[in-house]
Tab-separated table of C-alpha atoms in Angstrom:
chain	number	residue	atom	x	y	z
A	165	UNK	CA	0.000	0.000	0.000
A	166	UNK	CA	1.702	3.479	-1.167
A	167	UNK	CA	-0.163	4.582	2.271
A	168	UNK	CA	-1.237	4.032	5.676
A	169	UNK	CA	-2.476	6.312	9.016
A	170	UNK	CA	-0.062	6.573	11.328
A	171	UNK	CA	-0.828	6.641	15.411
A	172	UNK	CA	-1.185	10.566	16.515
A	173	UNK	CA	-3.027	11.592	19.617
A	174	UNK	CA	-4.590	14.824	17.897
A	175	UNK	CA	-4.134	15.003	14.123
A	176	UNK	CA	-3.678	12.270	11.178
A	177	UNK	CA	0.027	10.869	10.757
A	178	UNK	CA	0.520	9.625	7.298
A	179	UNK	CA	3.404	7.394	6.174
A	180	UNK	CA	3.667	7.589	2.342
A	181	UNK	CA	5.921	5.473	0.035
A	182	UNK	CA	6.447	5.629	-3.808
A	183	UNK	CA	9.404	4.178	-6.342
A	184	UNK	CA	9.908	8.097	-7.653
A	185	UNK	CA	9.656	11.182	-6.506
A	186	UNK	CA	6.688	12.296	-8.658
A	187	UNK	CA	4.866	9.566	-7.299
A	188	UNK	CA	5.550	10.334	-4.072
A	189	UNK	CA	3.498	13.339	-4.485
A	190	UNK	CA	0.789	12.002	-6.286
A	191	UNK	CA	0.559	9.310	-3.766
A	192	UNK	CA	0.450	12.136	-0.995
A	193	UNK	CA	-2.516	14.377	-2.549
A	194	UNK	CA	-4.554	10.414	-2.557
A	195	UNK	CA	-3.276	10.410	1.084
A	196	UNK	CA	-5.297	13.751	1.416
A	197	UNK	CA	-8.055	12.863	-0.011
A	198	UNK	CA	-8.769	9.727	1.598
A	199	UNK	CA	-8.498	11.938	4.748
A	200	UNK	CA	-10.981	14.088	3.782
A	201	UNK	CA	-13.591	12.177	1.742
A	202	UNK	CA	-12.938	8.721	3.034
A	203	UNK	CA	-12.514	5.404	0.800
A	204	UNK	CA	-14.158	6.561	-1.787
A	205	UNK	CA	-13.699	4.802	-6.064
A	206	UNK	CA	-12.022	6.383	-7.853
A	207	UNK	CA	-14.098	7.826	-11.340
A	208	UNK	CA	-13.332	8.430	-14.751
A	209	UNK	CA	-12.325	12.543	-14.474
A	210	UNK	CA	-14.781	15.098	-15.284
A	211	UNK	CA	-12.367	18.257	-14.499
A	212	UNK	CA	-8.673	18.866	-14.327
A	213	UNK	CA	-6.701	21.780	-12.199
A	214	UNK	CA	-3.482	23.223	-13.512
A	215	UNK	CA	-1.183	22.799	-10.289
A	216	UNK	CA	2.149	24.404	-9.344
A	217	UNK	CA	4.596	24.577	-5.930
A	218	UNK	CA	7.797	25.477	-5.111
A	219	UNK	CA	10.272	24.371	-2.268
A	220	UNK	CA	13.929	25.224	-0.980
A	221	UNK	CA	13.848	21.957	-0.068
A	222	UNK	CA	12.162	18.596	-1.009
A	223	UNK	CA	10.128	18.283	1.927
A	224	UNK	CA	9.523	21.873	1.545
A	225	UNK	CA	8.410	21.191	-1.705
A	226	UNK	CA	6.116	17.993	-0.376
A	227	UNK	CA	4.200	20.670	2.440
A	228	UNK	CA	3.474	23.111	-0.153
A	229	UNK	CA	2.183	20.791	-2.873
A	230	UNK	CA	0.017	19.260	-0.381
A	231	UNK	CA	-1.238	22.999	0.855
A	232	UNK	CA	-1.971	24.110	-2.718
A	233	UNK	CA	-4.051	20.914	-3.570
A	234	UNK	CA	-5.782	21.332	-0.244
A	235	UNK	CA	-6.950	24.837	-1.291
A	236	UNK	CA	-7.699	23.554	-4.738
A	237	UNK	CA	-10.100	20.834	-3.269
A	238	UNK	CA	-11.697	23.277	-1.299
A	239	UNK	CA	-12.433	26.033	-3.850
A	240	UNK	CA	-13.033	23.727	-6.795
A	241	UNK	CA	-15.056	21.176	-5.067
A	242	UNK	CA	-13.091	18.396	-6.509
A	243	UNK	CA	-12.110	15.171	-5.478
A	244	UNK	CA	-8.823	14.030	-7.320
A	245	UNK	CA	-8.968	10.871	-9.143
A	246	UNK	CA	-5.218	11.127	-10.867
A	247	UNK	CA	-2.616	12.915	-10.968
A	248	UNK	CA	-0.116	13.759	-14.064
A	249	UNK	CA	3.055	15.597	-12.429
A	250	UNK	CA	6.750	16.553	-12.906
A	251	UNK	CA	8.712	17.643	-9.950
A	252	UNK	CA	12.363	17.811	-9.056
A	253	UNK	CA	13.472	18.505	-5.858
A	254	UNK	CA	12.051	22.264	-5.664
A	255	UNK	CA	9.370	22.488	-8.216
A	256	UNK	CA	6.653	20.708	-9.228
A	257	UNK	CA	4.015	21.253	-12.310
A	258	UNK	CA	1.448	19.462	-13.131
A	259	UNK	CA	-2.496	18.493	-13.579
A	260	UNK	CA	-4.981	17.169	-10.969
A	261	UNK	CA	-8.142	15.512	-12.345
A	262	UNK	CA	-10.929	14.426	-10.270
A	263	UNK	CA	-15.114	14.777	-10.171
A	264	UNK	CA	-17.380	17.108	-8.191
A	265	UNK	CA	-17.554	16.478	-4.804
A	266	UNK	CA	-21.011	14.775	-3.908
A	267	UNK	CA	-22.425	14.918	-0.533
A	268	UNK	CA	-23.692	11.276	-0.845
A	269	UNK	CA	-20.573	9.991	-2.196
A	270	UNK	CA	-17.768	11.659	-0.268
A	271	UNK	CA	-18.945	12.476	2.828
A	272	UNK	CA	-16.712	9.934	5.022
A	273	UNK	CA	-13.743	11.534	6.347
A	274	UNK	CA	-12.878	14.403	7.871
A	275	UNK	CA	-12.203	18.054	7.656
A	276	UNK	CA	-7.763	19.345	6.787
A	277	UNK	CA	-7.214	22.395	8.248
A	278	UNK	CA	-3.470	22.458	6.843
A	279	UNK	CA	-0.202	20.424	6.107
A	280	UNK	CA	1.951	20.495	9.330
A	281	UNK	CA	5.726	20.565	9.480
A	282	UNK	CA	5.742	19.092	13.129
A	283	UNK	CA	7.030	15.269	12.504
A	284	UNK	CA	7.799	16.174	9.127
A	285	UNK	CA	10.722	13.740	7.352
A	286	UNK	CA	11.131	12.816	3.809
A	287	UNK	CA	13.683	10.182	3.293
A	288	UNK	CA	15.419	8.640	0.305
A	289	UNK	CA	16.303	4.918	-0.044
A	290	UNK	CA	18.220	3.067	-3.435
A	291	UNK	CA	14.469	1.838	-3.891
A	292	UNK	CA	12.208	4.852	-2.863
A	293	UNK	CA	10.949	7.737	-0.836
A	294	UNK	CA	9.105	7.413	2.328
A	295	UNK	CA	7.222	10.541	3.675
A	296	UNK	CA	5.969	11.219	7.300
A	297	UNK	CA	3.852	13.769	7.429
A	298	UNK	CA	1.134	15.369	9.873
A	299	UNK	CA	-2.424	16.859	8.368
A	300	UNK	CA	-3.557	19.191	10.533
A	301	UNK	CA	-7.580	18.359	11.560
């Protein structure tokens, strides 16, 4: 599984894993959105969102993606079904597609206030990345 919840006594503590860096991301915003609609299937896209962040650093990088999808969710009303990015480690570009939130459908989880740096770590293996990282409920 590319993630899983983590214990935390307050917030949700995500542990993230991908083969790429790219992916990493990508796996992240799903991360998010499980959070905050639940399990939910995910449909054949009905809108895409240009999306852009920049980091000094890669974790940097990870916090702020994360942030700018979160505001994109909320404003747009969409819940991401894929993700086409390209990111080194202080820049990312990209497309998020998704559908219209539906009460009915994606009412499960739980409201993201923000993307915390507390218990933040991004580290690097020969066979991928692993992200801890703290949403803020």
């Amino acid at each position: 599984m590319p993630f899983e919840e983590l214990e935390h006594t307050a917030d949700v503590k995500m542990r993230i894993t991908a083969s790429d860096y790219s992916l990493l991301l990508a796996e992240s915003g799903f991360a998010l959105s499980q959070v905050m609609y639940g399990k939910y299937k995910r449909e054949p896209s009905e809108i895409a969102v240009s999306i852009e962040a920049e980091g000094t650093t890669p974790a940097e990088l990870c916090v702020n993606f994360l942030s700018e999808l979160l505001f994109i969710m909320e404003t747009e009303y969409l819940v991401p079904s894929a993700f086409s990015l390209t990111a080194d480690e202080t820049s990312i570009t990209g497309t998020v597609s998704g559908i219209p939130f539906e009460r009915g459908k994606h009412s499960g989880g739980i409201e993201v206030k923000g993307i915390s740096y507390s218990g933040l770590t991004l580290t690097k293996t020969n066979t991928e990345y692993e992200l801890i990282i703290i949403f803020d409920i």
